[in-house]
mmCIF file of C-alpha atoms and ligand atoms in Angstrom:
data_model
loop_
_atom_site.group_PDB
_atom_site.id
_atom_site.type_symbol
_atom_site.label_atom_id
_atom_site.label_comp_id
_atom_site.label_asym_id
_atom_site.label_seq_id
_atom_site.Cartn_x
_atom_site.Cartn_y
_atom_site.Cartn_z
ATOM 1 C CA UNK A 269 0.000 0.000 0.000
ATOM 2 C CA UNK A 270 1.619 3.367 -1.164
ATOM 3 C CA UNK A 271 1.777 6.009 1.031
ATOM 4 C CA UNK A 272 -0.712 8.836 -0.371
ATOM 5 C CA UNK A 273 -2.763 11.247 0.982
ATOM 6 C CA UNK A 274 -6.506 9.675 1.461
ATOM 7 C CA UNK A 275 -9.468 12.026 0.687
ATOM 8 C CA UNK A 276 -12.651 11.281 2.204
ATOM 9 C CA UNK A 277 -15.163 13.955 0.649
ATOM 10 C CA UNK A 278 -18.907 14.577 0.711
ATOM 11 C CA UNK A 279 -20.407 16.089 -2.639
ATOM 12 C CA UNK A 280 -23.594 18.285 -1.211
ATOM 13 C CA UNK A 281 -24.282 19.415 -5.005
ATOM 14 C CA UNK A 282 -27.427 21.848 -4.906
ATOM 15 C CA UNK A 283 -28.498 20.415 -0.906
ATOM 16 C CA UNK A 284 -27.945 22.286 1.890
ATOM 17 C CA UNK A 285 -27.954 25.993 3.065
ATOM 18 C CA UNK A 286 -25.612 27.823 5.406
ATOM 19 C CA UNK A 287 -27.968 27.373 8.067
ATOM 20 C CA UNK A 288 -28.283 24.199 7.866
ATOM 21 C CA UNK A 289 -24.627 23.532 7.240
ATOM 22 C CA UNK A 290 -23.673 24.726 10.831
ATOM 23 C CA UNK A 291 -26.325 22.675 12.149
ATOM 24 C CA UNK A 292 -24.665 19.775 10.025
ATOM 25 C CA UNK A 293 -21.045 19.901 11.361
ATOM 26 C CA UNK A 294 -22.205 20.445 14.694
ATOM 27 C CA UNK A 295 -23.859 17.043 14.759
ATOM 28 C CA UNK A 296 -21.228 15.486 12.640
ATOM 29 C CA UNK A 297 -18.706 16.792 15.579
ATOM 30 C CA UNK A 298 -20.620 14.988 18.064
ATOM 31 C CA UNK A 299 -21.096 11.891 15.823
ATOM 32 C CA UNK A 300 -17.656 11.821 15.446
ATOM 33 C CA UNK A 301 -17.067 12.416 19.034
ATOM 34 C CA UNK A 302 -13.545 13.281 20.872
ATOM 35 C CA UNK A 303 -11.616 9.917 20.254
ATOM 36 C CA UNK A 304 -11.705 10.671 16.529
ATOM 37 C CA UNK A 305 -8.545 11.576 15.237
ATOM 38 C CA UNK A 306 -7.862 11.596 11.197
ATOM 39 C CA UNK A 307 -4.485 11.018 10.202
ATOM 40 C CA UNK A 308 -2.720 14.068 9.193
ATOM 41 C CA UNK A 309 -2.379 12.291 5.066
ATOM 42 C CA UNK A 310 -5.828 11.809 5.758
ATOM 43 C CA UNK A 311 -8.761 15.019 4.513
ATOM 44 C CA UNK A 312 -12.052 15.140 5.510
ATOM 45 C CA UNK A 313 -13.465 17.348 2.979
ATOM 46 C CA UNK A 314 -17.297 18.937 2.192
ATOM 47 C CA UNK A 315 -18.243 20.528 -1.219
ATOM 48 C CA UNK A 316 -20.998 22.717 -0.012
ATOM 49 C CA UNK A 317 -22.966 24.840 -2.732
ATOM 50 C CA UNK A 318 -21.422 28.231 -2.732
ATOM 51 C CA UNK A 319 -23.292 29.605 -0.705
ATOM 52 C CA UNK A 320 -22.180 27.572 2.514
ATOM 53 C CA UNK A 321 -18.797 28.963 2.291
ATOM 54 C CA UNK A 322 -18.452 31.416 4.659
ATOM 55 C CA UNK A 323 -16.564 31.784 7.604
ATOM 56 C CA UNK A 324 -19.025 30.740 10.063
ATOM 57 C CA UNK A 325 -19.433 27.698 7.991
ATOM 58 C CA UNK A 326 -16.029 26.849 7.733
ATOM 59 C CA UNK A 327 -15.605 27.352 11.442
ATOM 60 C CA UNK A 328 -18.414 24.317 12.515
ATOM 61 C CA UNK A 329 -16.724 22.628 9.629
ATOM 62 C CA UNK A 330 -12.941 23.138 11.336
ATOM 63 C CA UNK A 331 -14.329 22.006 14.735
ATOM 64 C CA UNK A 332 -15.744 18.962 13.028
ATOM 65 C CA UNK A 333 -11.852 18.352 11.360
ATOM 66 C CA UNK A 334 -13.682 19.110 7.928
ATOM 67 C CA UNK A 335 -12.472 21.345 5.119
ATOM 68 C CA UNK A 336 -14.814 22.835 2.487
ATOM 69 C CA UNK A 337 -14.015 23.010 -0.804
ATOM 70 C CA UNK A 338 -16.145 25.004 -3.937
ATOM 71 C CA UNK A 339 -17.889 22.405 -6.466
ATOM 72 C CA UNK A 340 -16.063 24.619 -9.413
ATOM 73 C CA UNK A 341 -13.650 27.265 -9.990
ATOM 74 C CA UNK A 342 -13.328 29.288 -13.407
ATOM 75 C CA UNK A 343 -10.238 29.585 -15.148
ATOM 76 C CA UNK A 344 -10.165 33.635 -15.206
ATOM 77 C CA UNK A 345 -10.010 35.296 -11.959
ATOM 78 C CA UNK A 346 -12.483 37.889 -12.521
ATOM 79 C CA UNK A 347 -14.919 39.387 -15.455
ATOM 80 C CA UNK A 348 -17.856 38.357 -17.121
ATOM 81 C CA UNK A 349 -18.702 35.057 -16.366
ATOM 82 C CA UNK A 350 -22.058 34.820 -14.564
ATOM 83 C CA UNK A 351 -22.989 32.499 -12.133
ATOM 84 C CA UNK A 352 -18.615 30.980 -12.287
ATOM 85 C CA UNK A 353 -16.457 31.057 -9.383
ATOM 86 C CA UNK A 354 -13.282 33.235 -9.520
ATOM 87 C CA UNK A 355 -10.145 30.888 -7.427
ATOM 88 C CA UNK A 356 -8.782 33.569 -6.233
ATOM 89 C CA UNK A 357 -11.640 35.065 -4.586
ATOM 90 C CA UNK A 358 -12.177 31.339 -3.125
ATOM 91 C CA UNK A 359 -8.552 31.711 -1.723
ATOM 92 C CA UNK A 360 -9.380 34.928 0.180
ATOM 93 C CA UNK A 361 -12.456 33.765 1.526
ATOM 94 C CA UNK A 362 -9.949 30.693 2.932
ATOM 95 C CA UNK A 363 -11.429 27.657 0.465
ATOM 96 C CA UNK A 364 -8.394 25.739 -0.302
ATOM 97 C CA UNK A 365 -9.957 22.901 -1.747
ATOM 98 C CA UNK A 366 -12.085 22.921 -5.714
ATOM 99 C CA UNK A 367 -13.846 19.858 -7.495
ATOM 100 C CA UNK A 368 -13.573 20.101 -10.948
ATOM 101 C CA UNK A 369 -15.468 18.426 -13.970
ATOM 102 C CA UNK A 370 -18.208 16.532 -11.895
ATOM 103 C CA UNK A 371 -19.940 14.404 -13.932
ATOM 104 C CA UNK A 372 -23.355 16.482 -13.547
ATOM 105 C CA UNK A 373 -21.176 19.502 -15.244
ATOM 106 C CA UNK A 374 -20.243 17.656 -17.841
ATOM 107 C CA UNK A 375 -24.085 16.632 -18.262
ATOM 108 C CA UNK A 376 -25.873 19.005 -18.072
ATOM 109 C CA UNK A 377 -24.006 22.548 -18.030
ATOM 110 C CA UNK A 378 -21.215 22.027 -21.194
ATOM 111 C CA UNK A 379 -18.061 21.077 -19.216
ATOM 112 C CA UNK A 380 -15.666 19.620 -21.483
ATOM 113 C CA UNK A 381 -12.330 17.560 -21.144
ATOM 114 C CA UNK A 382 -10.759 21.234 -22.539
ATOM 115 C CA UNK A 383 -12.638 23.533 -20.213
ATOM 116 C CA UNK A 384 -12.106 21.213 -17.045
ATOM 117 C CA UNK A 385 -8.294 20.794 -17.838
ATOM 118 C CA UNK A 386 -8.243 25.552 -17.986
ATOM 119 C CA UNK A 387 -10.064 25.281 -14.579
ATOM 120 C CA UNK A 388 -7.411 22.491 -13.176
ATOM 121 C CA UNK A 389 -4.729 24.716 -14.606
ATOM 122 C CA UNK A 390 -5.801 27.535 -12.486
ATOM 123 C CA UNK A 391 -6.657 25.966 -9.729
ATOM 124 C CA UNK A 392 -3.547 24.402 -9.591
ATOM 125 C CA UNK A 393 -1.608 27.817 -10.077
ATOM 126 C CA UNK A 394 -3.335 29.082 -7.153
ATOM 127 C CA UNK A 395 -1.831 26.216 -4.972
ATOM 128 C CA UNK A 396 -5.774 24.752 -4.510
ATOM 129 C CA UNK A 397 -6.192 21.499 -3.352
ATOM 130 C CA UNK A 398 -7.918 19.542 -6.149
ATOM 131 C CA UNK A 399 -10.379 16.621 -6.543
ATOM 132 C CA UNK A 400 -10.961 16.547 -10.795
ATOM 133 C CA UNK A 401 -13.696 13.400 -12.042
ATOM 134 C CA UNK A 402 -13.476 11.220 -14.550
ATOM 135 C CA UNK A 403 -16.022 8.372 -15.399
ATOM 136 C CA UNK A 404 -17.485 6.803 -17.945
ATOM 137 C CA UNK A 405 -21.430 6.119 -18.976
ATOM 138 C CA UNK A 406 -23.299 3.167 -18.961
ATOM 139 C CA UNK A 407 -23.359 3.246 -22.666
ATOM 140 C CA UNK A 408 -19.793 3.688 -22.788
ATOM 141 C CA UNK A 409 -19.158 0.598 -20.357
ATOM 142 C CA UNK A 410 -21.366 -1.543 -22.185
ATOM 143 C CA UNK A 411 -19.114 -1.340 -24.858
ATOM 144 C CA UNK A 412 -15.935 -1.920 -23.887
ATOM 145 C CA UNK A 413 -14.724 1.893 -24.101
ATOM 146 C CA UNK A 414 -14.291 2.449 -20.589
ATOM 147 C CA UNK A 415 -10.569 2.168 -20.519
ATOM 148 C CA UNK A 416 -10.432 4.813 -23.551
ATOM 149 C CA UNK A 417 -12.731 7.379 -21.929
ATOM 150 C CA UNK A 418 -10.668 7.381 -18.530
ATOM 151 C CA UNK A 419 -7.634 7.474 -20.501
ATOM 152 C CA UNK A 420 -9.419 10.506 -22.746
ATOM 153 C CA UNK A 421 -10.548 12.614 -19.320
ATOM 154 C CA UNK A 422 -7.473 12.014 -17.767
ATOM 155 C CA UNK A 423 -5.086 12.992 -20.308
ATOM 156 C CA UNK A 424 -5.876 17.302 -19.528
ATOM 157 C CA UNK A 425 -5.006 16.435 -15.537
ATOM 158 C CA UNK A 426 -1.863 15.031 -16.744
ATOM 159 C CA UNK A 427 -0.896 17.822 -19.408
ATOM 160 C CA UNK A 428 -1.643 20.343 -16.529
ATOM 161 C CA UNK A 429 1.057 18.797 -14.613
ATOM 162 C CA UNK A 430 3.254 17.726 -16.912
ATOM 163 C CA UNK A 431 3.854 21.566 -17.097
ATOM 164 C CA UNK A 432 3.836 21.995 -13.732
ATOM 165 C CA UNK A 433 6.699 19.521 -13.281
ATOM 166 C CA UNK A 434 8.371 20.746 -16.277
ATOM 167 C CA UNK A 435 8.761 23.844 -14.182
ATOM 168 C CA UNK A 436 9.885 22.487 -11.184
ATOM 169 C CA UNK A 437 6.823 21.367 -9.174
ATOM 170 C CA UNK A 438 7.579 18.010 -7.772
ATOM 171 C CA UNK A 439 4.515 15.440 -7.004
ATOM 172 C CA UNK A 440 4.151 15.350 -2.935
ATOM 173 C CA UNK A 441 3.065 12.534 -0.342
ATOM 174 C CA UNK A 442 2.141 15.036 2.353
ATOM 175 C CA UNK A 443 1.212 18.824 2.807
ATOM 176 C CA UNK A 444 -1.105 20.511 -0.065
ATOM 177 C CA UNK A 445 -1.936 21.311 -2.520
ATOM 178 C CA UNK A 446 -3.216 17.554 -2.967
ATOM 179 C CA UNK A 447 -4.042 16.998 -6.567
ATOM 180 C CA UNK A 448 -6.494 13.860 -6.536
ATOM 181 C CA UNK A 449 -8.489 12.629 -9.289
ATOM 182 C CA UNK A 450 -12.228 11.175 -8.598
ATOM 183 C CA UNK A 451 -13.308 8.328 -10.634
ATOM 184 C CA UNK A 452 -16.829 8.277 -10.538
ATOM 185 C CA UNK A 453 -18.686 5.937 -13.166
ATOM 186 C CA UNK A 454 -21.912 7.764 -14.070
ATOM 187 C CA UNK A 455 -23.960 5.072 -13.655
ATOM 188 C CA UNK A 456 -23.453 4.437 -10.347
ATOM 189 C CA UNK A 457 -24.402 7.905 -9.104
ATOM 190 C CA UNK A 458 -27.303 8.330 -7.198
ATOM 191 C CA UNK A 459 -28.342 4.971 -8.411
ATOM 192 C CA UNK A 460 -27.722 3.110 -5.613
ATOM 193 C CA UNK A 461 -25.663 0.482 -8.009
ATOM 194 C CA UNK A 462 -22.042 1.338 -7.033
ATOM 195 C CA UNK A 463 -19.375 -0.291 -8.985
ATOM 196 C CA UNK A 464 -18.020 -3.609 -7.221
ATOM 197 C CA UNK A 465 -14.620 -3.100 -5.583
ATOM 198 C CA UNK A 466 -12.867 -5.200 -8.401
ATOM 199 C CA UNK A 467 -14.631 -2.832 -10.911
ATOM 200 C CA UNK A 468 -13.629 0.192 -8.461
ATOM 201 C CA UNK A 469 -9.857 -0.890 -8.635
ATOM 202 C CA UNK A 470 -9.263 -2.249 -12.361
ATOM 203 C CA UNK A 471 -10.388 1.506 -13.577
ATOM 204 C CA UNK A 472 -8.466 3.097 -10.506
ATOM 205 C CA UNK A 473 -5.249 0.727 -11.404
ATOM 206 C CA UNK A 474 -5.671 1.639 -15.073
ATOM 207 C CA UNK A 475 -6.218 5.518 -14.235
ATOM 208 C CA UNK A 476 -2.932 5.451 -12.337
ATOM 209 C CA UNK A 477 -1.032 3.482 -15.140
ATOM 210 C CA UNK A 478 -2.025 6.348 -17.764
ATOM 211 C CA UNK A 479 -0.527 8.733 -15.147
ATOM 212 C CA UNK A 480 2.631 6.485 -14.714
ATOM 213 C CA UNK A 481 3.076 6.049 -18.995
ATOM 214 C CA UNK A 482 3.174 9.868 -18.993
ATOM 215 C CA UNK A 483 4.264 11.799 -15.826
ATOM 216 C CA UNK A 484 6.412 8.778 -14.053
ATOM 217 C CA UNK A 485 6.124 5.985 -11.356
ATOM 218 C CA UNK A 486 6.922 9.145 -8.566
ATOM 219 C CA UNK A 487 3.783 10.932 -9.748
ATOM 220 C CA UNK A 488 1.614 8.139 -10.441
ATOM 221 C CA UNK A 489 2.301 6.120 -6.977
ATOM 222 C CA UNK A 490 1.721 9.772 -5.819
ATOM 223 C CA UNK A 491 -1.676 10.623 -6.942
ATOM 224 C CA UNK A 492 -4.658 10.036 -4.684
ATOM 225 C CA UNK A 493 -7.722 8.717 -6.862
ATOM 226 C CA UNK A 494 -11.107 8.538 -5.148
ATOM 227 C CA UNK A 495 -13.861 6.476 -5.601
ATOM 228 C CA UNK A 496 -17.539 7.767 -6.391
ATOM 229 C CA UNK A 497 -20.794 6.737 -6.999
ATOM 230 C CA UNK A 498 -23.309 5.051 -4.606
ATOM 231 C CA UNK A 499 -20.585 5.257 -1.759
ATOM 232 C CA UNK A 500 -22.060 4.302 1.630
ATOM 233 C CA UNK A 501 -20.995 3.505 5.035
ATOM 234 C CA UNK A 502 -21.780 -0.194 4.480
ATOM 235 C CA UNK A 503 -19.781 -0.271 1.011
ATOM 236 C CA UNK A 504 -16.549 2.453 2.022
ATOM 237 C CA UNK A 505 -14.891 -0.273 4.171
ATOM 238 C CA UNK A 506 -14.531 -2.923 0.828
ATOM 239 C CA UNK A 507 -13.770 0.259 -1.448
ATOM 240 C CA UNK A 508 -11.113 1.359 0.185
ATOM 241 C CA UNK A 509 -9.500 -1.329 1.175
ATOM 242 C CA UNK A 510 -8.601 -1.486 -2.701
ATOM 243 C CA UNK A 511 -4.963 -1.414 -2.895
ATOM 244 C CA UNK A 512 -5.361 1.527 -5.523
ATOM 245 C CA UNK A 513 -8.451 3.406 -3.766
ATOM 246 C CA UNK A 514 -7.039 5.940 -1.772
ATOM 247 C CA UNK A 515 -10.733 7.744 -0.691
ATOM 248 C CA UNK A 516 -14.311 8.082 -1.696
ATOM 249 C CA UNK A 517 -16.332 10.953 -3.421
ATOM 250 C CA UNK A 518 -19.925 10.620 -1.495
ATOM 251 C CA UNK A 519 -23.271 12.582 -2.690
ATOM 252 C CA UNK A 520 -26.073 11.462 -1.150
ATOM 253 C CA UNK A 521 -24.812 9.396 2.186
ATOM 254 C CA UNK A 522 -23.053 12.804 2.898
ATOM 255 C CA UNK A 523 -26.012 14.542 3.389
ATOM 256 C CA UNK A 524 -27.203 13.126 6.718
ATOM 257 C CA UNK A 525 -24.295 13.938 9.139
ATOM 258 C CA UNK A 526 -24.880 10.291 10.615
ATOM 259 C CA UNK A 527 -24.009 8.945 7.509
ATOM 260 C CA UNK A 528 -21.262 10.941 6.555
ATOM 261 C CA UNK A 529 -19.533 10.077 9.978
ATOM 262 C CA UNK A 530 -20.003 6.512 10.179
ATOM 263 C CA UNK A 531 -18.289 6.790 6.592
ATOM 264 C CA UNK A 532 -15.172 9.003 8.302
ATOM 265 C CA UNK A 533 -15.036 5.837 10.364
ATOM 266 C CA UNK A 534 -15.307 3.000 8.796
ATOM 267 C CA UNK A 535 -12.435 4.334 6.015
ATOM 268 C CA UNK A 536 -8.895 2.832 7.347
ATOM 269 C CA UNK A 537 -7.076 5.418 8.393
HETATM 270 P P1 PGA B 745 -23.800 9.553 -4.928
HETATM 271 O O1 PGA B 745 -23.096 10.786 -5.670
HETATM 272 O O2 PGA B 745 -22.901 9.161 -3.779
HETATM 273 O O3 PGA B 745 -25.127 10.088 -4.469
HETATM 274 O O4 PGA B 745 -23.932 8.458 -5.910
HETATM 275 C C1 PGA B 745 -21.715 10.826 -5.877
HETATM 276 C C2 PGA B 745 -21.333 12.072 -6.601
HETATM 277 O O5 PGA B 745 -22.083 12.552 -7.462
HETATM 278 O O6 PGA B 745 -20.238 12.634 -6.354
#
């Protein structure tokens, strides 16, 4: 088992207001209770809508050991974009963490392999900590392409840092910025059919092999790739103990603070 940096996220998509975010990290803090301790390669991590990602917000969050990150970031850092997120706004608001390319933006609001790679560029410029999805369709599955599409969506990740290495940047075990990628098959989210763990680790091991063929063994034993799609706390346990499944990506058992902490401990740590 290599020694990366886990990611254990929760993926509120349009759930949840600020209100009710406070309420939810105060009762995750108490699920979790005093004897929990995270590893420090380990991040708990919420992507609240944008509007849950204030400071009072990320306070409950911090006393819970949770950081939030923004489900997108734009590419620019400012202008007319309406309805985007500008990075470096997130940054001074203290968000050090971004999701990039969720399936649902490449859906239904135009996200493209070229558009998500500009946003990972910039995020990655900033220094943000990143979680960037790949996954393939049903239809895509069912015919034998999944290997080609994760090889297709992962290919911008890897350009992006194949110029940040180029300039110096070397691929970390510990400390941020944390550049993970999230393979999430689209047909097992919010379906309740999650991917078994053999299916989970053949696309994770052949994820990490098109990282090693084109940034290196360092970067590619380096690389934290999370698991998404039907996660629960009865399925994280078998996920993760995937010798190339280094977190989970969780949408709807991370709404319900219960559920969300029962996943934070049943994940090896
Ligand atoms: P799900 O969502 O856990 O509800 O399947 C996962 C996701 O969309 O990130």
């Amino acid at each position: 088992m290599q020694n990366r940096p886990k990611v254990l996220a929760g993926n509120w998509k349009m759930n949840l207001g600020p209100i009710e975010a406070q309420e939810y990290f105060r009762a995750l803090k108490k699920e979790l209770g005093s004897s929990f301790h995270p590893s420090s390669d380990s991040h708990g991590v919420i992507f609240p809508p944008a509007y849950a990602l204030g400071a009072e917000v990320q306070q409950a969050a911090a006393s819970a050991q949770i950081r939030l990150g923004a489900q997108n970031v734009h590419w620019e850092d400012k202008g007319a974009f309406t309805g985007e997120l500008s990075g470096t706004a997130l940054k001074s608001l203290g968000i050090s963490w971004v999701l990039i390319a969720h399936s649902e933006r490449r859906q239904f609001f135009g996200e493209t392999d070229e558009t998500a790679k500009k946003r990972f560029a910039k995020a990655v410029s900033l220094g943000l900590n990143v979680m960037y999805c790949i996954g393939e369709v049903l239809s895509e599955r069912e015919s034998g392409k999944t290997e080609a599409v994760l090889t297709r969506q992962t290919l911008p990740f890897i350009e992006v840092l194949k110029t940040q290495f180029a300039a110096g940047a070397q691929p970390k075990t510990t400390g941020s910025p944390i550049w993970s990628i999230a393979y999430e098959p689209v047909w097992a989210i919010g379906t309740g059919k999650t991917a078994t763990s053999e299916q989970a680790e053949a696309a994770h091991r052949h994820i990490r092999k098109v990282v090693w063929d084109h940034l290196g063994m360092e970067a590619a034993q380096q690389t934290p790739i999370a698991y998404g799609g039907s996660v629960t706390p009865e399925n994280v346990e078998v996920l993760m103990s995937q010798p190339n499944v280094d977190g989970v990506l969780v949408g709807g058992a991370s709404l319900k603070p219960e559920g969300f902490a029962r996943i934070l401990m049943a994940a090896p740590r």
